[in-house]
Short mmCIF file of C-alpha atoms in Angstrom, two decimals:
data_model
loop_
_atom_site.label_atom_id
_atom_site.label_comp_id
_atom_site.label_asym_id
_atom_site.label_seq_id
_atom_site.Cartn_x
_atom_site.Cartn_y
_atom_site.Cartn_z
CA UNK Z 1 202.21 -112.00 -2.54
CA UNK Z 2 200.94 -109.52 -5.42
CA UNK Z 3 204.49 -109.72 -6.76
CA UNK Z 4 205.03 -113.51 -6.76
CA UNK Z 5 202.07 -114.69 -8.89
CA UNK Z 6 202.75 -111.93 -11.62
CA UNK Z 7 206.43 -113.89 -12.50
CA UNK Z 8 204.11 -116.90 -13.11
CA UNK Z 9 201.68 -114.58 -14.86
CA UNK Z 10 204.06 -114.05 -17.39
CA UNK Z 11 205.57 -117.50 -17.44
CA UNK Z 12 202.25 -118.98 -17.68
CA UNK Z 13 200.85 -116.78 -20.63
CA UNK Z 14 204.52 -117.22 -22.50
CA UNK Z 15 204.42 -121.23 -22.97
CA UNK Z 16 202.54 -121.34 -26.25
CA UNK Z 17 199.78 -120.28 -28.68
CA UNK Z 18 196.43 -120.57 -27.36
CA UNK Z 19 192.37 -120.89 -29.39
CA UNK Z 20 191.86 -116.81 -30.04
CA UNK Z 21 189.08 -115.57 -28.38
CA UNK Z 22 188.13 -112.53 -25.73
CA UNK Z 23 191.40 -112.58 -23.60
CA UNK Z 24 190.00 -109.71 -21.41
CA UNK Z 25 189.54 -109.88 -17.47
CA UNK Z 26 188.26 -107.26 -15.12
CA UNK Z 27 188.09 -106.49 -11.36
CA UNK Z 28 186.36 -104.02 -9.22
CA UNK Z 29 188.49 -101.80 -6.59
CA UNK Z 30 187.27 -100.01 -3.86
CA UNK Z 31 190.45 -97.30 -4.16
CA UNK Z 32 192.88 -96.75 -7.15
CA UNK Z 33 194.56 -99.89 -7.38
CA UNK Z 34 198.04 -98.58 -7.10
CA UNK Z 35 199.45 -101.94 -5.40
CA UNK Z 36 198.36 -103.67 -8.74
CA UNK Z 37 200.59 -101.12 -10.57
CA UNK Z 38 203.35 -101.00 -8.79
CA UNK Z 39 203.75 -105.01 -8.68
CA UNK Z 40 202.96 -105.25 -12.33
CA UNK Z 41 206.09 -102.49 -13.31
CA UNK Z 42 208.15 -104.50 -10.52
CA UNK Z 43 207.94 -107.89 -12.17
CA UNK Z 44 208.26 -106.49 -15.77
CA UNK Z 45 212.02 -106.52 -15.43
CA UNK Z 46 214.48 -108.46 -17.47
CA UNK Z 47 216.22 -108.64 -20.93
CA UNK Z 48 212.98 -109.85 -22.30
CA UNK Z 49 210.55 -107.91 -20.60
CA UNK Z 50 209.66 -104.14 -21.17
CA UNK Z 51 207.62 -102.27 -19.10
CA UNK Z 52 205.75 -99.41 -20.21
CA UNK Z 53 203.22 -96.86 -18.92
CA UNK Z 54 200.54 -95.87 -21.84
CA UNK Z 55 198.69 -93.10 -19.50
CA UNK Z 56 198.12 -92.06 -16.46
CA UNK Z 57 195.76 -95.28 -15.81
CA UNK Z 58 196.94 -97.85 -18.21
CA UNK Z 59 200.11 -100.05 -18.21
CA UNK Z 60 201.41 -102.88 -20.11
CA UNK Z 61 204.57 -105.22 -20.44
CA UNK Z 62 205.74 -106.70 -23.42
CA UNK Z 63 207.92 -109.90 -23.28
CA UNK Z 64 209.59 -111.92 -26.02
CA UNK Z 65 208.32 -115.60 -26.13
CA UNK Z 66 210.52 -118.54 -26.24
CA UNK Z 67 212.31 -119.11 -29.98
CA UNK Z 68 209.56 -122.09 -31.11
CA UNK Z 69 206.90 -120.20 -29.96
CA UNK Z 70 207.47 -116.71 -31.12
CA UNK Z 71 207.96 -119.10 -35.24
CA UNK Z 72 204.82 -120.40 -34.79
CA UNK Z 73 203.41 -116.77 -34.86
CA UNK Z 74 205.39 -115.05 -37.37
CA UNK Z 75 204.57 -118.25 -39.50
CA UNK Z 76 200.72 -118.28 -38.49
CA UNK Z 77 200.18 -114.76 -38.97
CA UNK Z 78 202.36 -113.45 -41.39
CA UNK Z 79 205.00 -111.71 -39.19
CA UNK Z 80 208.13 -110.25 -39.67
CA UNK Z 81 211.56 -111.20 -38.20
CA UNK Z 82 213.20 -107.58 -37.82
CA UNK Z 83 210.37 -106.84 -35.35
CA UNK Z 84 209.68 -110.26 -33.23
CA UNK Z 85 206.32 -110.89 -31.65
CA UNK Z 86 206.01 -110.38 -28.01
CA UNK Z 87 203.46 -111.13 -25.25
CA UNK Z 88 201.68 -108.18 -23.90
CA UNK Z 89 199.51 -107.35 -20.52
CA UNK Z 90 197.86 -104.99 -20.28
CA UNK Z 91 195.69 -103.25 -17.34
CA UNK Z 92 193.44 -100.19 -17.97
CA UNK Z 93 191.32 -98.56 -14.31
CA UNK Z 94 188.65 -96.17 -15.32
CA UNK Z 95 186.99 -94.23 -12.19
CA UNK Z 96 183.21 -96.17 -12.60
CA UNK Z 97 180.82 -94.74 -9.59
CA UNK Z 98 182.70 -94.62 -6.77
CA UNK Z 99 185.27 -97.37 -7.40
CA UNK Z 100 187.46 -98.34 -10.15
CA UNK Z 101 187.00 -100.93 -12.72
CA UNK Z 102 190.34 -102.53 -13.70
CA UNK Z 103 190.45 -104.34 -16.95
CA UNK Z 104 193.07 -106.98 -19.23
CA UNK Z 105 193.94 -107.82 -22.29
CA UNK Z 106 196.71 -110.50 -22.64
CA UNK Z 107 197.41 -110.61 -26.47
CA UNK Z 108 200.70 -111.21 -28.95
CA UNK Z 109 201.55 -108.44 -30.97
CA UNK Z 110 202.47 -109.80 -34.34
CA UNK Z 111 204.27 -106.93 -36.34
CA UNK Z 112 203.59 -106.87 -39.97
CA UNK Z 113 205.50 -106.09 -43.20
CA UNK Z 114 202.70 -103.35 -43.96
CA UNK Z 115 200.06 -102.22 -41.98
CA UNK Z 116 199.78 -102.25 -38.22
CA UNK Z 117 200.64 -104.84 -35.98
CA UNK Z 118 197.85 -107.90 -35.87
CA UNK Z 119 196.57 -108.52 -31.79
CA UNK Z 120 195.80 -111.87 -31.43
CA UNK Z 121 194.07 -112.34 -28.52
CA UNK Z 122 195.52 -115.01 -26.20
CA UNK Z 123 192.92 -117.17 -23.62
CA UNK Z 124 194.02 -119.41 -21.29
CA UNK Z 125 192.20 -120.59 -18.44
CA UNK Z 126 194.90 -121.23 -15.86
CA UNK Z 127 195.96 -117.77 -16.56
CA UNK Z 128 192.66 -116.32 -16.22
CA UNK Z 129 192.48 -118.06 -12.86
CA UNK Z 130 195.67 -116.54 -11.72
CA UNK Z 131 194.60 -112.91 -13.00
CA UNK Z 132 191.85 -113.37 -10.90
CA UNK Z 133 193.92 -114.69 -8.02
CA UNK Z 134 196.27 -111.59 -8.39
CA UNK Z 135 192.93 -109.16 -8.45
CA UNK Z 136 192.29 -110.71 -5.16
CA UNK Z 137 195.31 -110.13 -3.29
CA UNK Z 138 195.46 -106.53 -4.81
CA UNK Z 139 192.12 -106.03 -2.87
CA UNK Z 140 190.03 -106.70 -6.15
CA UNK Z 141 186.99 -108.44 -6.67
CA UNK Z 142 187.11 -110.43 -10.45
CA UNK Z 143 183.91 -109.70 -12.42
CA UNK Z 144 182.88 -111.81 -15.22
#
């Protein structure tokens, strides 16, 4: 189940840009939520999609957006085209008293010219509802 919703996950967050704002969600696990992992870095797979582990707890895909959409950032926040913008997810667990806390970010990375890269936070609240809906069937309870 884990690893049908996060295809539409990824669909979902790719369709276009959203209002900025905090893009974060968070769960509470009983045990290390290694089923979460493992279905994440199995449906981060595809000529689009990169998966990458940032540390032992923390893991993220990027995925390139669909041509119109991946303009309107470079032309909304300055970007470059030799580095595109892509969609990332991210999920952090930190051991929190006897459980772990599991926490998002869903953001486009927008490379610059000079400088870092600018996050821009992406909110949606179908996708938020199906974060939470994957939380749940990794044995996760969504906190607010």
């Amino acid at each position: 189940m884990i690893a049908r919703i996060l295809p539409l996950i990824l669909a979902l967050a790719a369709c276009a840009p959203q209002d900025m704002g905090n893009s974060s969600g968070k769960a509470r696990f009983s045990e290390y939520p290694q089923p979460l992992f493992d279905a994440f870095r199995d449906s981060c797979t595809g000529p689009a999609r990169a998966f990458r582990s940032t540390g032992p707890n923390t893991a993220e895909c990027r995925e390139l957006m669909p041509p119109r959409v991946t303009a309107a950032f470079i032309l909304e926040y300055t970007g470059i085209t030799e580095d595109l913008p892509r969609l990332v997810i991210r999920f952090r667990a930190e051991q929190d008293t006897g459980s772990y806390l599991v926490s998002n970010d869903v953001f486009v990375n927008v490379p610059q010219r000079s400088g870092g890269p600018r996050q821009v936070p992406f909110v949606d609240p179908q996708l938020r509802r199906q974060l939470d809906v994957l939380y749940r069937n990794a044995g996760g309870v969504p906190e607010l």
